Amino acid sequence: MTIEISNSTIKKYENGNLLSENTFSIQTQNSIYGDNKKMIVIENRTSQSFEIKDNKLYLNDECHDCYQSEYVRIK
């Protein structure tokens, strides 16, 4: 899976094929992991908290028994 993030749009690709394109915003919200965290918010979807370390983006689903996704920046 490859994601492309611009100012307000996230596009998800698999094998070069566009799977989805969504408008998002970044908001600070209460996290199930504790404290307030910056979240990627897409209408009608569960928010995801995120963290950027070096060239990696970590997206955390904000629900119990969910997933963390890791993406490496392509230059």
GROMACS .gro file of N, CA and C in nm:
model
  225
    1MET      N    1   0.086  -0.117   0.000
    1MET     CA    2   0.000   0.000   0.000
    1MET      C    3   0.090   0.123   0.000
    2THR      N    4   0.056   0.217  -0.083
    2THR     CA    5   0.124   0.346  -0.091
    2THR      C    6   0.022   0.454  -0.063
    3ILE      N    7   0.060   0.554   0.017
    3ILE     CA    8  -0.029   0.667   0.038
    3ILE      C    9   0.041   0.794  -0.009
    4GLU      N   10  -0.039   0.885  -0.060
    4GLU     CA   11   0.010   1.016  -0.103
    4GLU      C   12  -0.070   1.121  -0.027
    5ILE      N   13   0.001   1.204   0.048
    5ILE     CA   14  -0.066   1.305   0.131
    5ILE      C   15  -0.029   1.443   0.080
    6SER      N   16  -0.132   1.524   0.050
    6SER     CA   17  -0.110   1.664   0.013
    6SER      C   18  -0.169   1.750   0.124
    7ASN      N   19  -0.190   1.877   0.099
    7ASN     CA   20  -0.240   1.968   0.202
    7ASN      C   21  -0.369   1.922   0.268
    8SER      N   22  -0.461   1.866   0.193
    8SER     CA   23  -0.589   1.826   0.251
    8SER      C   24  -0.646   1.699   0.190
    9THR      N   25  -0.564   1.624   0.117
    9THR     CA   26  -0.611   1.503   0.049
    9THR      C   27  -0.517   1.386   0.078
   10ILE      N   28  -0.576   1.271   0.104
   10ILE     CA   29  -0.501   1.146   0.116
   10ILE      C   30  -0.546   1.054   0.004
   11LYS      N   31  -0.451   1.004  -0.073
   11LYS     CA   32  -0.479   0.906  -0.177
   11LYS      C   33  -0.410   0.776  -0.139
   12LYS      N   34  -0.483   0.665  -0.153
   12LYS     CA   35  -0.427   0.533  -0.124
   12LYS      C   36  -0.419   0.453  -0.253
   13TYR      N   37  -0.303   0.393  -0.275
   13TYR     CA   38  -0.277   0.314  -0.396
   13TYR      C   39  -0.234   0.173  -0.358
   14GLU      N   40  -0.271   0.078  -0.442
   14GLU     CA   41  -0.220  -0.058  -0.429
   14GLU      C   42  -0.182  -0.105  -0.568
   15ASN      N   43  -0.058  -0.150  -0.582
   15ASN     CA   44  -0.005  -0.193  -0.711
   15ASN      C   45  -0.023  -0.084  -0.818
   16GLY      N   46  -0.009   0.042  -0.778
   16GLY     CA   47  -0.021   0.153  -0.872
   16GLY      C   48  -0.163   0.196  -0.903
   17ASN      N   49  -0.262   0.124  -0.851
   17ASN     CA   50  -0.403   0.157  -0.876
   17ASN      C   51  -0.460   0.239  -0.760
   18LEU      N   52  -0.528   0.349  -0.793
   18LEU     CA   53  -0.590   0.433  -0.692
   18LEU      C   54  -0.707   0.359  -0.628
   19LEU      N   55  -0.699   0.341  -0.495
   19LEU     CA   56  -0.807   0.274  -0.422
   19LEU      C   57  -0.906   0.373  -0.362
   20SER      N   58  -0.852   0.484  -0.311
   20SER     CA   59  -0.940   0.584  -0.249
   20SER      C   60  -0.873   0.720  -0.249
   21GLU      N   61  -0.957   0.821  -0.242
   21GLU     CA   62  -0.912   0.960  -0.232
   21GLU      C   63  -1.007   1.030  -0.137
   22ASN      N   64  -0.954   1.084  -0.027
   22ASN     CA   65  -1.036   1.146   0.074
   22ASN      C   66  -0.979   1.280   0.117
   23THR      N   67  -1.069   1.372   0.150
   23THR     CA   68  -1.029   1.499   0.209
   23THR      C   69  -1.017   1.478   0.360
   24PHE      N   70  -0.914   1.537   0.419
   24PHE     CA   71  -0.892   1.522   0.563
   24PHE      C   72  -0.858   1.656   0.626
   25SER      N   73  -0.865   1.658   0.758
   25SER     CA   74  -0.814   1.771   0.835
   25SER      C   75  -0.732   1.715   0.950
   26ILE      N   76  -0.648   1.799   1.007
   26ILE     CA   77  -0.571   1.760   1.125
   26ILE      C   78  -0.628   1.836   1.243
   27GLN      N   79  -0.669   1.761   1.346
   27GLN     CA   80  -0.729   1.820   1.465
   27GLN      C   81  -0.665   1.757   1.588
   28THR      N   82  -0.659   1.833   1.696
   28THR     CA   83  -0.614   1.779   1.823
   28THR      C   84  -0.736   1.727   1.898
   29GLN      N   85  -0.731   1.598   1.935
   29GLN     CA   86  -0.845   1.534   2.002
   29GLN      C   87  -0.794   1.443   2.113
   30ASN      N   88  -0.885   1.404   2.203
   30ASN     CA   89  -0.851   1.305   2.305
   30ASN      C   90  -0.821   1.173   2.237
   31SER      N   91  -0.717   1.106   2.284
   31SER     CA   92  -0.676   0.978   2.226
   31SER      C   93  -0.702   0.865   2.324
   32ILE      N   94  -0.736   0.748   2.273
   32ILE     CA   95  -0.751   0.631   2.360
   32ILE      C   96  -0.616   0.589   2.417
   33TYR      N   97  -0.508   0.640   2.359
   33TYR     CA   98  -0.373   0.609   2.406
   33TYR      C   99  -0.328   0.707   2.514
   34GLY      N  100  -0.414   0.800   2.553
   34GLY     CA  101  -0.383   0.896   2.658
   34GLY      C  102  -0.352   1.034   2.603
   35ASP      N  103  -0.394   1.136   2.677
   35ASP     CA  104  -0.368   1.275   2.642
   35ASP      C  105  -0.434   1.314   2.510
   36ASN      N  106  -0.407   1.436   2.469
   36ASN     CA  107  -0.452   1.486   2.340
   36ASN      C  108  -0.345   1.459   2.236
   37LYS      N  109  -0.387   1.416   2.120
   37LYS     CA  110  -0.293   1.389   2.011
   37LYS      C  111  -0.346   1.452   1.883
   38LYS      N  112  -0.254   1.481   1.792
   38LYS     CA  113  -0.296   1.527   1.660
   38LYS      C  114  -0.354   1.408   1.585
   39MET      N  115  -0.467   1.432   1.520
   39MET     CA  116  -0.539   1.326   1.449
   39MET      C  117  -0.563   1.365   1.304
   40ILE      N  118  -0.560   1.264   1.220
   40ILE     CA  119  -0.608   1.279   1.083
   40ILE      C  120  -0.756   1.244   1.087
   41VAL      N  121  -0.839   1.339   1.049
   41VAL     CA  122  -0.984   1.321   1.058
   41VAL      C  123  -1.042   1.322   0.917
   42ILE      N  124  -1.110   1.212   0.883
   42ILE     CA  125  -1.180   1.197   0.756
   42ILE      C  126  -1.327   1.175   0.789
   43GLU      N  127  -1.415   1.249   0.725
   43GLU     CA  128  -1.558   1.239   0.753
   43GLU      C  129  -1.606   1.094   0.742
   44ASN      N  130  -1.688   1.053   0.840
   44ASN     CA  131  -1.749   0.920   0.846
   44ASN      C  132  -1.647   0.807   0.861
   45ARG      N  133  -1.530   0.836   0.916
   45ARG     CA  134  -1.429   0.734   0.943
   45ARG      C  135  -1.374   0.755   1.083
   46THR      N  136  -1.317   0.649   1.139
   46THR     CA  137  -1.252   0.660   1.268
   46THR      C  138  -1.126   0.744   1.254
   47SER      N  139  -1.106   0.837   1.344
   47SER     CA  140  -0.986   0.921   1.340
   47SER      C  141  -0.862   0.836   1.364
   48GLN      N  142  -0.749   0.884   1.313
   48GLN     CA  143  -0.622   0.816   1.334
   48GLN      C  144  -0.522   0.916   1.392
   49SER      N  145  -0.462   0.879   1.506
   49SER     CA  146  -0.352   0.960   1.556
   49SER      C  147  -0.230   0.926   1.473
   50PHE      N  148  -0.134   1.018   1.472
   50PHE     CA  149  -0.016   0.992   1.390
   50PHE      C  150   0.109   1.045   1.457
   51GLU      N  151   0.220   0.989   1.414
   51GLU     CA  152   0.351   1.031   1.462
   51GLU      C  153   0.448   1.018   1.346
   52ILE      N  154   0.537   1.115   1.334
   52ILE     CA  155   0.639   1.112   1.230
   52ILE      C  156   0.774   1.102   1.299
   53LYS      N  157   0.851   0.999   1.263
   53LYS     CA  158   0.986   0.980   1.315
   53LYS      C  159   1.078   0.956   1.196
   54ASP      N  160   1.175   1.044   1.181
   54ASP     CA  161   1.268   1.035   1.069
   54ASP      C  162   1.189   1.030   0.939
   55ASN      N  163   1.204   0.925   0.860
   55ASN     CA  164   1.134   0.911   0.732
   55ASN      C  165   1.011   0.820   0.742
   56LYS      N  166   0.961   0.797   0.864
   56LYS     CA  167   0.848   0.707   0.882
   56LYS      C  168   0.727   0.781   0.938
   57LEU      N  169   0.611   0.743   0.887
   57LEU     CA  170   0.482   0.792   0.935
   57LEU      C  171   0.410   0.675   1.000
   58TYR      N  172   0.369   0.693   1.125
   58TYR     CA  173   0.293   0.591   1.196
   58TYR      C  174   0.150   0.641   1.211
   59LEU      N  175   0.054   0.564   1.161
   59LEU     CA  176  -0.088   0.594   1.176
   59LEU      C  177  -0.149   0.493   1.272
   60ASN      N  178  -0.215   0.542   1.375
   60ASN     CA  179  -0.274   0.457   1.477
   60ASN      C  180  -0.425   0.470   1.475
   61ASP      N  181  -0.494   0.359   1.453
   61ASP     CA  182  -0.639   0.360   1.459
   61ASP      C  183  -0.681   0.392   1.602
   62GLU      N  184  -0.777   0.478   1.619
   62GLU     CA  185  -0.823   0.519   1.751
   62GLU      C  186  -0.940   0.432   1.796
   63CYS      N  187  -0.914   0.304   1.810
   63CYS     CA  188  -1.013   0.210   1.861
   63CYS      C  189  -0.938   0.092   1.923
   64HIS      N  190  -1.001   0.026   2.017
   64HIS     CA  191  -0.938  -0.090   2.082
   64HIS      C  192  -0.935  -0.206   1.984
   65ASP      N  193  -0.829  -0.285   1.990
   65ASP     CA  194  -0.812  -0.401   1.902
   65ASP      C  195  -0.800  -0.362   1.756
   66CYS      N  196  -0.740  -0.247   1.730
   66CYS     CA  197  -0.723  -0.202   1.592
   66CYS      C  198  -0.575  -0.207   1.554
   67TYR      N  199  -0.537  -0.134   1.452
   67TYR     CA  200  -0.405  -0.148   1.393
   67TYR      C  201  -0.323  -0.021   1.399
   68GLN      N  202  -0.191  -0.043   1.385
   68GLN     CA  203  -0.098   0.066   1.359
   68GLN      C  204  -0.038   0.038   1.222
   69SER      N  205  -0.034   0.139   1.137
   69SER     CA  206   0.027   0.126   1.004
   69SER      C  207   0.154   0.208   1.001
   70GLU      N  208   0.255   0.155   0.934
   70GLU     CA  209   0.383   0.224   0.920
   70GLU      C  210   0.412   0.246   0.773
   71TYR      N  211   0.447   0.370   0.738
   71TYR     CA  212   0.479   0.404   0.600
   71TYR      C  213   0.617   0.469   0.596
   72VAL      N  214   0.695   0.436   0.495
   72VAL     CA  215   0.828   0.493   0.477
   72VAL      C  216   0.821   0.594   0.363
   73ARG      N  217   0.877   0.711   0.387
   73ARG     CA  218   0.874   0.818   0.286
   73ARG      C  219   0.956   0.778   0.163
   74ILE      N  220   0.895   0.797   0.046
   74ILE     CA  221   0.963   0.773  -0.082
   74ILE      C  222   1.013   0.907  -0.131
   75LYS      N  223   1.139   0.914  -0.165
   75LYS     CA  224   1.195   1.042  -0.212
   75LYS      C  225   1.214   1.040  -0.361
   0.00000   0.00000   0.00000
